[in-house]
Structure formats: structure tokens, C-alpha cells
Amino acid sequence: MATKILIAYYSWSGHTAKLAHQLQAATQADLFEITVAPGTFSQDMYETSEEAKAQLASGKLPVLAYPLPDLAQYDVVLVGGPVWSGVPSTPVRAFLQAAQGASAVFAPFYTHAGTPAQYEDEFKAAAAPLAVAAGFGLPGDHVAADDAQIQAWLARV
């Protein structure tokens, strides 16, 4: 039986979207863009960072614009997003919260501006008790991964 994969991603600047599409080309997986209501975040990176920090501090995550696909049909969910202040973005956290109860294995992929900090540990904590596999990250300005990198990661998921 073939493994059924969903690629769910949130992309603020476009870097994570590029990586999501590379993964989709390599896997032929279904693609789901995690979106929030227009105006949820500023167009300014620094203002967005402050907005996200306030969301985390208050525990009030952004509302997802669309319902999740039926996760019961997937064996693996690759969840992509940017690293914001060393942690998963609040839209990714909202997705993980909405995915609670799914039986798939979740694996993070992410783009960062220099250091992923503790992204994978924070992702695992936000996803708990979902099953989480090792992640894959790249600097946003070097988002083009070669097929060997992608295939090596997918083999570990």
C-alpha cells in the first residue's frame, strides 16, 4: 500500500511556499495552504513578529480561513512554515491544534532567516500528543533544496 501524504504549509513571505511546491513535485502529495483571514498580520516583518508574540502570550491563535482536509485519509502530513522568533508561526500552531486526534505522522519543514533555534522541539511540543517525525529546514534565501536532500529527509519520515 502506498503512503498517502499531505503537504500543509503556511508562508508569510513566499519562501515556505517554494519549498512546499518542491516537496509536492518530489512526492506528488496533496497540497493544502494554511491561510488566515486577510489583515491578520501586517505586511511588515517586524510588526508581524510583534503580532505573533502577542498571540502566543495571550494564547489566542489566529483563526484558520479554511477547514482542514480530512486528515484520516493521510499516513503522513508534512507541515511547513516559517521560523518566527525561533518557534513555529502561529498559523502553523493553529493548524496543529485543529489536527489533534489525527493518526498520521506529522513532520515539520521550515524556512528560517539564519537559525532555526529550537523549532523542531517547539513544533513537537505544539503538536503533542500527535506523532512527530524529524524535520527539514533551509534558510529562506537558499530555499532551493536538491532532490537528494528532499529524498533523504522523506526517507526518515
PDB file of N, CA and C in Angstrom, residues 79 90-101 123 126-130:
ATOM      1  N   VAL A  79       4.217  19.398   7.476  1.00  0.00           N
ATOM      2  CA  VAL A  79       3.682  20.705   7.875  1.00  0.00           C
ATOM      3  C   VAL A  79       4.782  21.752   7.758  1.00  0.00           C
ATOM      4  N   THR A  90       2.352  31.208  14.341  1.00  0.00           N
ATOM      5  CA  THR A  90       1.057  30.968  14.982  1.00  0.00           C
ATOM      6  C   THR A  90       0.041  30.312  14.039  1.00  0.00           C
ATOM      7  N   PRO A  91       0.048  30.573  12.721  1.00  0.00           N
ATOM      8  CA  PRO A  91      -0.859  29.810  11.858  1.00  0.00           C
ATOM      9  C   PRO A  91      -0.533  28.309  11.843  1.00  0.00           C
ATOM     10  N   VAL A  92       0.743  27.960  11.883  1.00  0.00           N
ATOM     11  CA  VAL A  92       1.119  26.542  11.955  1.00  0.00           C
ATOM     12  C   VAL A  92       0.634  25.952  13.274  1.00  0.00           C
ATOM     13  N   ARG A  93       0.784  26.695  14.352  1.00  0.00           N
ATOM     14  CA  ARG A  93       0.288  26.214  15.650  1.00  0.00           C
ATOM     15  C   ARG A  93      -1.230  26.014  15.621  1.00  0.00           C
ATOM     16  N   ALA A  94      -1.948  26.929  14.963  1.00  0.00           N
ATOM     17  CA  ALA A  94      -3.403  26.789  14.852  1.00  0.00           C
ATOM     18  C   ALA A  94      -3.758  25.537  14.052  1.00  0.00           C
ATOM     19  N   PHE A  95      -2.993  25.260  13.006  1.00  0.00           N
ATOM     20  CA  PHE A  95      -3.207  24.038  12.219  1.00  0.00           C
ATOM     21  C   PHE A  95      -2.993  22.802  13.090  1.00  0.00           C
ATOM     22  N   LEU A  96      -1.906  22.782  13.842  1.00  0.00           N
ATOM     23  CA  LEU A  96      -1.617  21.631  14.707  1.00  0.00           C
ATOM     24  C   LEU A  96      -2.708  21.446  15.756  1.00  0.00           C
ATOM     25  N   GLN A  97      -3.207  22.540  16.288  1.00  0.00           N
ATOM     26  CA  GLN A  97      -4.288  22.466  17.268  1.00  0.00           C
ATOM     27  C   GLN A  97      -5.543  21.859  16.626  1.00  0.00           C
ATOM     28  N   ALA A  98      -5.848  22.284  15.409  1.00  0.00           N
ATOM     29  CA  ALA A  98      -7.027  21.770  14.707  1.00  0.00           C
ATOM     30  C   ALA A  98      -6.854  20.312  14.286  1.00  0.00           C
ATOM     31  N   ALA A  99      -5.611  19.858  14.159  1.00  0.00           N
ATOM     32  CA  ALA A  99      -5.324  18.492  13.710  1.00  0.00           C
ATOM     33  C   ALA A  99      -5.334  17.470  14.838  1.00  0.00           C
ATOM     34  N   GLN A 100      -5.520  17.910  16.063  1.00  0.00           N
ATOM     35  CA  GLN A 100      -5.496  16.983  17.197  1.00  0.00           C
ATOM     36  C   GLN A 100      -6.471  15.829  16.964  1.00  0.00           C
ATOM     37  N   GLY A 101      -6.006  14.624  17.270  1.00  0.00           N
ATOM     38  CA  GLY A 101      -6.817  13.431  17.080  1.00  0.00           C
ATOM     39  C   GLY A 101      -6.479  12.681  15.804  1.00  0.00           C
ATOM     40  N   PHE A 123       7.911  22.658  17.745  1.00  0.00           N
ATOM     41  CA  PHE A 123       6.889  22.040  16.896  1.00  0.00           C
ATOM     42  C   PHE A 123       6.337  20.792  17.581  1.00  0.00           C
ATOM     43  N   ALA A 126       4.100  21.761  20.429  1.00  0.00           N
ATOM     44  CA  ALA A 126       2.825  22.310  19.964  1.00  0.00           C
ATOM     45  C   ALA A 126       1.925  21.226  19.377  1.00  0.00           C
ATOM     46  N   ALA A 127       2.529  20.189  18.811  1.00  0.00           N
ATOM     47  CA  ALA A 127       1.770  19.118  18.169  1.00  0.00           C
ATOM     48  C   ALA A 127       1.280  18.057  19.150  1.00  0.00           C
ATOM     49  N   ALA A 128       1.892  17.973  20.311  1.00  0.00           N
ATOM     50  CA  ALA A 128       1.578  16.897  21.265  1.00  0.00           C
ATOM     51  C   ALA A 128       0.080  16.788  21.485  1.00  0.00           C
ATOM     52  N   PRO A 129      -0.413  15.565  21.515  1.00  0.00           N
ATOM     53  CA  PRO A 129       0.247  14.262  21.508  1.00  0.00           C
ATOM     54  C   PRO A 129       0.370  13.619  20.123  1.00  0.00           C
ATOM     55  N   LEU A 130       0.275  14.403  19.037  1.00  0.00           N
ATOM     56  CA  LEU A 130       0.429  13.840  17.696  1.00  0.00           C
ATOM     57  C   LEU A 130       1.812  13.216  17.536  1.00  0.00           C
TER      58      LEU A 130
END
